[in-house]
CSV table of C-alpha atoms in Angstrom, one decimal:
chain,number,residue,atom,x,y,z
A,1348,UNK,CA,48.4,119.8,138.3
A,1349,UNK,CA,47.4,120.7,141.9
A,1350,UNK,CA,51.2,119.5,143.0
A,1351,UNK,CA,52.6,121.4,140.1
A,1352,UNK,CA,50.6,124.7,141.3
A,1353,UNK,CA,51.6,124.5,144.9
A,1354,UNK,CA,55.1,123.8,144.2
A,1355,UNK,CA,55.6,126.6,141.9
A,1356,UNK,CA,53.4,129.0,144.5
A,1357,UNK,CA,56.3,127.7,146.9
A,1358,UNK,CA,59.1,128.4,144.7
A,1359,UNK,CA,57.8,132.1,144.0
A,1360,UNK,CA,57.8,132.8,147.8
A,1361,UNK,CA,61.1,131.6,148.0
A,1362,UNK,CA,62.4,134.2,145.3
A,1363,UNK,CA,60.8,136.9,146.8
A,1364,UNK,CA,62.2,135.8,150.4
A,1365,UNK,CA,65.3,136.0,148.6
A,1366,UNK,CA,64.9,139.4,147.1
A,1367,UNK,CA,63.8,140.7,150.2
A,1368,UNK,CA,66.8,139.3,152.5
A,1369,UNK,CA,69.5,140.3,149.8
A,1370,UNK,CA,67.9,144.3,150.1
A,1371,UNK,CA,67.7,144.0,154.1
A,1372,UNK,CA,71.0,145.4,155.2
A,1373,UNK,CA,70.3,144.6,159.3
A,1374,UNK,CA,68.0,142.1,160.9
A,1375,UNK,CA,65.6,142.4,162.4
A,1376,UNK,CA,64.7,145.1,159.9
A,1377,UNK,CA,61.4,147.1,159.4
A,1378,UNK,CA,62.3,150.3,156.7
A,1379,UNK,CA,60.7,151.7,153.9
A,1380,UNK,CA,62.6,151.1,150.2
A,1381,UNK,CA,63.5,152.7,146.9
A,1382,UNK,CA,58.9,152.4,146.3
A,1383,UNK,CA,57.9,154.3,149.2
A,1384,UNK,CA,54.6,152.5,149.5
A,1385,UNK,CA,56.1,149.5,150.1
A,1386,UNK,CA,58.6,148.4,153.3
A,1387,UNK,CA,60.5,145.1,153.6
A,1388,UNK,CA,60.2,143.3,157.1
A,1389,UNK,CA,62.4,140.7,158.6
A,1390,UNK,CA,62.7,139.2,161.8
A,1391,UNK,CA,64.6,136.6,163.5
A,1392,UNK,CA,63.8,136.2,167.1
A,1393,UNK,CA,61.1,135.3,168.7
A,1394,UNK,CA,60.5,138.1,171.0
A,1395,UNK,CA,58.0,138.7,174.1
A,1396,UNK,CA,54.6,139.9,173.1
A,1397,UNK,CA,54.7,143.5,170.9
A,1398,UNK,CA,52.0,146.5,172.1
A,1399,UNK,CA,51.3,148.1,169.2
A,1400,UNK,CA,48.7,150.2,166.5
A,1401,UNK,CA,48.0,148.8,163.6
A,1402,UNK,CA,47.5,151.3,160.6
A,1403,UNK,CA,45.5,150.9,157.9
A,1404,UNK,CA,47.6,148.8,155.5
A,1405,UNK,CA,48.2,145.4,154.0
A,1406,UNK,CA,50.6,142.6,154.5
A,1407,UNK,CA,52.2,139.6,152.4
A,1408,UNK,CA,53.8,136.5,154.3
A,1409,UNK,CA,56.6,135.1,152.4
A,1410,UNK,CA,58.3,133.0,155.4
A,1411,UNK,CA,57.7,132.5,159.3
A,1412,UNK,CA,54.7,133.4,160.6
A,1413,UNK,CA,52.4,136.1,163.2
A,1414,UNK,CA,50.4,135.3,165.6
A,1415,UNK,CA,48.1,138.9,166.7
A,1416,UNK,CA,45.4,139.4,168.9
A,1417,UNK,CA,43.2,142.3,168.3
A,1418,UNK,CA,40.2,142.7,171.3
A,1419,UNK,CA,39.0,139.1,171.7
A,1420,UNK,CA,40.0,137.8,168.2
A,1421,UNK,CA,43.4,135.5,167.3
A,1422,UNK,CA,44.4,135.8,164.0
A,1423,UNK,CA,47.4,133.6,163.3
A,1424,UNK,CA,48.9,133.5,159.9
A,1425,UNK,CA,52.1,131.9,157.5
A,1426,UNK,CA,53.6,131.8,154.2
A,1427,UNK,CA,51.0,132.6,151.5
A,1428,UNK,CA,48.8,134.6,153.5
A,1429,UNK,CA,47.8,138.3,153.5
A,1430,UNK,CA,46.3,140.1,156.1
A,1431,UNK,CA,45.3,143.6,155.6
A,1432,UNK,CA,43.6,146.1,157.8
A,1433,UNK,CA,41.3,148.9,157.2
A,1434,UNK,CA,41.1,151.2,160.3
A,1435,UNK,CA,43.7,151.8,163.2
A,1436,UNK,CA,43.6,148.8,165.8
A,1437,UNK,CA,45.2,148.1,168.9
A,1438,UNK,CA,46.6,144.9,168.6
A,1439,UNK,CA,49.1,142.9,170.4
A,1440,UNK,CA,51.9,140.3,168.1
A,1441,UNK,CA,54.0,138.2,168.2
A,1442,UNK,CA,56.5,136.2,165.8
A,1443,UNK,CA,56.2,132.7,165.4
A,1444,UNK,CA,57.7,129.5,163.2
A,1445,UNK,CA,61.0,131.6,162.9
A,1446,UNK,CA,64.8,131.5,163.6
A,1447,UNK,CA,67.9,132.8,162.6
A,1448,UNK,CA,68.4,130.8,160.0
A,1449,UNK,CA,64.2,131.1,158.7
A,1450,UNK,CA,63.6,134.4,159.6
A,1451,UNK,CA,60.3,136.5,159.6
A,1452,UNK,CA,59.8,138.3,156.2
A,1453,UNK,CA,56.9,140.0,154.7
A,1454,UNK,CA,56.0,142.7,152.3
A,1455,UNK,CA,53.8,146.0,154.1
A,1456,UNK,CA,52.0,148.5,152.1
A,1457,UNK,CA,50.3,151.6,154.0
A,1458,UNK,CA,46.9,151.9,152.8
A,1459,UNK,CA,46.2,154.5,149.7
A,1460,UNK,CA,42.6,155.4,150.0
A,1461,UNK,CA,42.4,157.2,146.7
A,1462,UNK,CA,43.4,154.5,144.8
A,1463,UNK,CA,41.5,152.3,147.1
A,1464,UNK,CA,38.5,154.7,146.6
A,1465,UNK,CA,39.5,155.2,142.8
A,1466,UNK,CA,39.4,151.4,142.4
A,1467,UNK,CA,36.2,150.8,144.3
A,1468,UNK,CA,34.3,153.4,142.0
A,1469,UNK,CA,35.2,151.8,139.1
A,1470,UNK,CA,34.6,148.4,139.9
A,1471,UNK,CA,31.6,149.4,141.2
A,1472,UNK,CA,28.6,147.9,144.0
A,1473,UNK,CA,27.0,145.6,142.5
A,1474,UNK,CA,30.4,143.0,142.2
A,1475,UNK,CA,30.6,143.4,146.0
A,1476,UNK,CA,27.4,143.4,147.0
A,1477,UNK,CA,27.1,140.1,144.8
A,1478,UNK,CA,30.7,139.1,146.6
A,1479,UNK,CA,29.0,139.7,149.8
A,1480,UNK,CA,26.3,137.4,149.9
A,1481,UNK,CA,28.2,134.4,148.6
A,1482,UNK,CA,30.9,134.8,151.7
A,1483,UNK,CA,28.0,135.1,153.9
A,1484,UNK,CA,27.1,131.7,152.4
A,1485,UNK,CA,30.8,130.2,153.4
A,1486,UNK,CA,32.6,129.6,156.3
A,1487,UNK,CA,34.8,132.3,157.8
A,1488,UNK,CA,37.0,129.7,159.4
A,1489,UNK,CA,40.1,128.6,157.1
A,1490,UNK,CA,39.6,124.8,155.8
A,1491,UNK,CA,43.4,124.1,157.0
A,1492,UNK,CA,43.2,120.7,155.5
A,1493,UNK,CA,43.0,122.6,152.5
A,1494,UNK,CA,45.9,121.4,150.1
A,1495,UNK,CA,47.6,124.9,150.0
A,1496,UNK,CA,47.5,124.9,153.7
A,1497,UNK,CA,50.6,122.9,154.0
A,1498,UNK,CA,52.3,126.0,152.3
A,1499,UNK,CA,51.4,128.4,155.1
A,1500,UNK,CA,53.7,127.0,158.2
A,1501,UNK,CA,51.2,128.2,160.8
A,1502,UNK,CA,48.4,128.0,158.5
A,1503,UNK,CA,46.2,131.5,158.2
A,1504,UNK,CA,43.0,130.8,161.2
A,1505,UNK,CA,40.6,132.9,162.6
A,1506,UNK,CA,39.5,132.6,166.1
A,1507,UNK,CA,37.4,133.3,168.7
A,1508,UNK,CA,37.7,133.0,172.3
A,1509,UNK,CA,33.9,132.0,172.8
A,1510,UNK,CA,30.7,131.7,170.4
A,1511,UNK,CA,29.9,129.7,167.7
A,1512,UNK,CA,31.0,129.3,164.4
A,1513,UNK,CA,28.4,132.1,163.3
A,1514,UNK,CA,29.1,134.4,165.7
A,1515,UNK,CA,32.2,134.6,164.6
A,1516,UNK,CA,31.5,135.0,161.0
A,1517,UNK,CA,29.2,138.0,161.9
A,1518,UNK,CA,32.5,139.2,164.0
A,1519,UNK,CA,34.5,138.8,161.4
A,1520,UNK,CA,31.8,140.6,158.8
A,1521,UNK,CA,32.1,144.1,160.8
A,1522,UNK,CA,35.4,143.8,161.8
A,1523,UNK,CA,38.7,146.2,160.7
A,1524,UNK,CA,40.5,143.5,159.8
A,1525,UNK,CA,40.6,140.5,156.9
A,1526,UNK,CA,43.0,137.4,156.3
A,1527,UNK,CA,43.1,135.6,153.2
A,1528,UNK,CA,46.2,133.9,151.0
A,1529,UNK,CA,47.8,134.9,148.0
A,1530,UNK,CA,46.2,134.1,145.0
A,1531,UNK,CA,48.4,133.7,141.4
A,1532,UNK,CA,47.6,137.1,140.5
A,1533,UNK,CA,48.8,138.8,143.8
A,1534,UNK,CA,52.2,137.3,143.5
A,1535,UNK,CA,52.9,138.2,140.4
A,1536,UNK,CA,52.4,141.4,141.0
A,1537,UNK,CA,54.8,141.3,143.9
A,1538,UNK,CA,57.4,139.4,142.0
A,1539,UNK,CA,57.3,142.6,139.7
A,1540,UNK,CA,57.5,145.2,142.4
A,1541,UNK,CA,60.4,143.8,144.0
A,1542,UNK,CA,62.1,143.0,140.4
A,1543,UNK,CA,61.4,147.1,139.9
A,1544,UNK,CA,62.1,147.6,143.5
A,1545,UNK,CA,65.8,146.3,143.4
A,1546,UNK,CA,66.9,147.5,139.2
A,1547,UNK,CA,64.5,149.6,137.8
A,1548,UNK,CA,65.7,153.4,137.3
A,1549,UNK,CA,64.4,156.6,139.1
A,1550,UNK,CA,62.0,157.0,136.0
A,1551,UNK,CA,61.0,153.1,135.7
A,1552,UNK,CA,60.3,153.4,139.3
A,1553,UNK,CA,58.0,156.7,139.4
A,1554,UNK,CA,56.3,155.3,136.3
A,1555,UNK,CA,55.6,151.9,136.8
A,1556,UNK,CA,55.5,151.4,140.4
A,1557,UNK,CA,52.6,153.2,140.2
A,1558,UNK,CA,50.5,151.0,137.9
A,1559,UNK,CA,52.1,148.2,139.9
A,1560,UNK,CA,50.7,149.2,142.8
A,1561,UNK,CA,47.3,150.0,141.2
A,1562,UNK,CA,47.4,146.0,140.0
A,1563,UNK,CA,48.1,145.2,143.3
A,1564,UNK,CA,45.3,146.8,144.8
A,1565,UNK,CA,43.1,145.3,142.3
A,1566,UNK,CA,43.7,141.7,142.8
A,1567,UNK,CA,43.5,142.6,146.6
A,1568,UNK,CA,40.0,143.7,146.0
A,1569,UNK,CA,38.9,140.6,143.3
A,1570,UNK,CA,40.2,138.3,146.9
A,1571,UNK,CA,38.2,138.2,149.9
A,1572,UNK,CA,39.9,141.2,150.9
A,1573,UNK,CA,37.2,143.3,148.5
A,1574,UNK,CA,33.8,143.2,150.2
A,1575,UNK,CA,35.8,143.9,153.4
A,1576,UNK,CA,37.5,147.5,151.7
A,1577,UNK,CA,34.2,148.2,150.3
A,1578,UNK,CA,32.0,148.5,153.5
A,1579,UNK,CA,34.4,150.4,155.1
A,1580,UNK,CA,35.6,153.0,152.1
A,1581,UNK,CA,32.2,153.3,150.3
A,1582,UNK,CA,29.7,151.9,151.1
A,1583,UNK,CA,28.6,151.8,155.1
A,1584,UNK,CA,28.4,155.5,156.4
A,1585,UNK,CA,29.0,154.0,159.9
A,1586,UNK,CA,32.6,152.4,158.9
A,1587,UNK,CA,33.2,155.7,157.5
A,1588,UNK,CA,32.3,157.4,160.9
A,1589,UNK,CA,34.5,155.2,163.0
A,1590,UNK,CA,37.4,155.6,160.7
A,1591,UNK,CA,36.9,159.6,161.2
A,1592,UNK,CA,36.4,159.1,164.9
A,1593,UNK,CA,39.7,157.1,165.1
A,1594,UNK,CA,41.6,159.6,163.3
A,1595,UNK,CA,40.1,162.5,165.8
A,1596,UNK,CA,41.5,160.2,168.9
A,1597,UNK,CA,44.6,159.6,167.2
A,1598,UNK,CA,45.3,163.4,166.9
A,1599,UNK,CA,43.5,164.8,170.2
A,1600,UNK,CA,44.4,161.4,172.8
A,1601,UNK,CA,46.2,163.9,174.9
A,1602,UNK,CA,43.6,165.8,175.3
A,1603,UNK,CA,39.9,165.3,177.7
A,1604,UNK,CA,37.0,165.7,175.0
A,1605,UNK,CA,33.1,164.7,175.6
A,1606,UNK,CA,33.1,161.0,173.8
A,1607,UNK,CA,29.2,161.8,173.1
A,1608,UNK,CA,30.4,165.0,171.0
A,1609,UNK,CA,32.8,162.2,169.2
A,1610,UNK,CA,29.9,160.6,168.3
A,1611,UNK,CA,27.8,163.1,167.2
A,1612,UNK,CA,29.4,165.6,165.7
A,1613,UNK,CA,32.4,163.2,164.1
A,1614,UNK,CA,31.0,160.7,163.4
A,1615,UNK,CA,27.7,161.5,163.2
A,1616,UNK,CA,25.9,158.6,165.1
A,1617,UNK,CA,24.0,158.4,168.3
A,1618,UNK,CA,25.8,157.5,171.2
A,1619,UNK,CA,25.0,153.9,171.7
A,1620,UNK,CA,25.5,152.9,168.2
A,1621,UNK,CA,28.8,154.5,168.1
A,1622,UNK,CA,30.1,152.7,171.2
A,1623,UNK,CA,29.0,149.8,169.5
A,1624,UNK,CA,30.7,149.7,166.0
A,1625,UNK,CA,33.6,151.8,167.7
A,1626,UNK,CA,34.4,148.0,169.4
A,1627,UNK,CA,33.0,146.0,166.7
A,1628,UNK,CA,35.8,147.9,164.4
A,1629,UNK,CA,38.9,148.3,166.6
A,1630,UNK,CA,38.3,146.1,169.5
A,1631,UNK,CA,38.0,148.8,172.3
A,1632,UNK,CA,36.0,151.6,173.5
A,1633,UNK,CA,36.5,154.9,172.7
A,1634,UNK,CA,38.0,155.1,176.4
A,1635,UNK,CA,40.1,152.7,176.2
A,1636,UNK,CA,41.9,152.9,172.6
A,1637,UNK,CA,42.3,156.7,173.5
A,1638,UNK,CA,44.2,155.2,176.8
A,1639,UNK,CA,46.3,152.9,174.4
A,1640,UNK,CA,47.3,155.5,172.5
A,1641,UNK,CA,48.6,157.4,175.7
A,1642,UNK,CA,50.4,154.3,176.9
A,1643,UNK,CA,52.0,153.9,174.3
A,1644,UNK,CA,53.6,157.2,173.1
A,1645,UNK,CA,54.8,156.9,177.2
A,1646,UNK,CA,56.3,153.9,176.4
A,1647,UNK,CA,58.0,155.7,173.4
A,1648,UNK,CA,59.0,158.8,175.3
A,1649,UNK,CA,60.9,157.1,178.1
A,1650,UNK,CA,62.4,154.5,175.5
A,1651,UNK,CA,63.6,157.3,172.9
A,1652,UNK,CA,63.4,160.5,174.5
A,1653,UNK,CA,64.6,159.1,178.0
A,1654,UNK,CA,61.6,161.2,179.6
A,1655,UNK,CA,61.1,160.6,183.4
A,1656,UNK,CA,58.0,158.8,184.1
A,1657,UNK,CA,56.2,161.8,185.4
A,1658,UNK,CA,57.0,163.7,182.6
A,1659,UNK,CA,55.7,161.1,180.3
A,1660,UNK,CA,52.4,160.5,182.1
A,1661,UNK,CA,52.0,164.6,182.2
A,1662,UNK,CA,53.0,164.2,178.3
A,1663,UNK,CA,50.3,162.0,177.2
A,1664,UNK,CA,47.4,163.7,179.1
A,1665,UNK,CA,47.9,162.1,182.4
A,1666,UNK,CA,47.1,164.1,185.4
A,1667,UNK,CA,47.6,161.7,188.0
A,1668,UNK,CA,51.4,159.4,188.0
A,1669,UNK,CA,50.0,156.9,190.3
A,1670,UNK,CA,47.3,156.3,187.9
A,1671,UNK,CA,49.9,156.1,184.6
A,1672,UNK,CA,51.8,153.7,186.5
A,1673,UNK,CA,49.3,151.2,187.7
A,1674,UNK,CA,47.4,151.4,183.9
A,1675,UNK,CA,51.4,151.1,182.5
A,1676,UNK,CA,52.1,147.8,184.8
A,1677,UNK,CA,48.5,146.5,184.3
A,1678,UNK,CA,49.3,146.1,180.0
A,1679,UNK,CA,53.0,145.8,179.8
A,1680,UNK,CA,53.6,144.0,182.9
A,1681,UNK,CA,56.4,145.9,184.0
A,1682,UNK,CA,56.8,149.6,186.1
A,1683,UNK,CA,57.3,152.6,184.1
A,1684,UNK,CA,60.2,153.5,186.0
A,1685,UNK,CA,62.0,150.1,184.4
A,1686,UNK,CA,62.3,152.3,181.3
A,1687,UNK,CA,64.1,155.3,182.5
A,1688,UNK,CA,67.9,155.1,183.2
């Protein structure tokens, strides 16, 4: 029976591979489809480490696999698993287990916090609560000689660079991301939105994809994926707070602000706590995801806008080029000036 399940859950990634590939005009190819929540990613080459920002959102592995390190955590991940995050991180990726002919391909879903919320209420605390306490009971670490393992390529793990196995558990516990694999349920549910995806009509689409969604939600939060949504979208005021401190950064990183007014008047903690589940959540310091950010959209400007690396540094909320350009070398490895014509 176990055989029977595994080769079926292999044969159901393998048609939804397919569906994927068949919509996926260009490769590599990240764009959104005809269901707006959801985007179709394919890769084939193994390219140097990606800088990036995670949003809030989740992600289902059909073939290859990811290998992303967010602060001091590894999270490496195949086939079969998903991997879903609940607050903006800076993270560094990068594709592995792939080729031309066995590309990368997964299913992405921004996060929807009102049906996340919506979903949450209804459920209610005491399921997650009661959820809680059994995980803390279990191992965070992946058995990979688990039997559905062998289904994952680079089977889904969680590390840590140092600590024990508890440490990392507690890590993991307060942490804005989650890993976990498919379960029956979830796939289904996929099967359907990319069946709907590819021949429903305009109306089938707007009416159905909806509930679809709303399924897929729910069996994301009946997986280990549900105490995780739950302490940061209703239950732990501090989860909340970092969440609306992220968002200020996100909109005002160009900009000099007072981090202790961050804390206390968006967030609403005292500083030291705040620098403490700021990291725990994304990884960083307020200082340094804000600097990040401003890296980043540099790196954007001079790659799309063709901006001159002065102007790019000035853009982001430099004030000092010398400075851009030493904090630019120090995470991509490279001068600024390599991106300008």
């Amino acid at each position: 029976m176990e055989q029977d399940h595994q080769q079926d859950f292999a044969e159901q990634l393998q048609v939804l591979t397919k569906r994927v590939l068949s919509r996926a005009t260009t490769v590599p190819y990240l764009a959104t489809t005809t269901l707006p929540p959801m985007r179709y990613s394919c890769q084939i080459t193994r390219e140097p480490i990606v800088n990036c920002v995670y949003e809030p959102s989740m992600a289902f592995i059909l073939q290859g696999g990811k290998n992303s390190i967010v602060g001091n955590r590894e999270f490496t991940y195949g086939a079969g698993a998903t991997f879903a995050v609940s607050v903006h991180i800076p993270s560094t990726y990068r594709f592995i287990d792939i080729s031309p002919e066995k590309p990368f391909v997964g299913l992405h879903f921004v996060l929807d916090r009102d049906i996340l919320s919506r979903l949450l209420e209804q459920i209610g605390a005491d399921y997650f609560i009661a959820q809680s306490r059994q995980q803390q009971e279990a191992s965070v670490i992946v058995d990979v000689d688990d039997p559905a393992a062998s289904l994952m390529g680079e089977v889904s793990e969680f590390r840590l660079e140092q600590g024990s196995q508890a440490e990392a558990k507690a890590e993991q516990d307060c942490y804005g991301v989650s890993l976990d694999r498919m379960t029956p349920a979830i796939v289904d549910v996929l099967l359907q939105l990319t069946q709907l995806e590819a021949e429903g009509s305009e109306r089938d689409k707007k009416v159905l994809g909806q509930l679809l969604i709303s399924q897929l939600y729910y069996h994301m939060l009946m997986s280990k994926h549900g105490v995780h949504f739950f302490n940061y979208y209703y239950q732990k005021a501090t989860h909340k707070g970092i969440i609306r401190s992220v968002e200020f950064i996100q909109k005002h990183f160009r900009e000099d602000f007072d981090i202790d007014k961050v804390a206390s008047e968006v967030a609403y903690m005292q500083p030291s706590s705040f620098f403490k589940h700021f990291k725990s959540s994304t990884g960083f310091t307020p200082l340094q995801f804000k600097k990040r950010l401003r890296l980043l959209a540099a790196k954007k400007l001079m790659e799309v806008e063709h901006f001159t690396v002065s102007r790019s540094a000035y853009e982001v909320g430099y004030e000092s080029v010398a400075q851009f350009s030493r904090d630019f070398k120090q995470l991509f490895h490279v001068s600024p000036s390599s991106f300008v014509a």
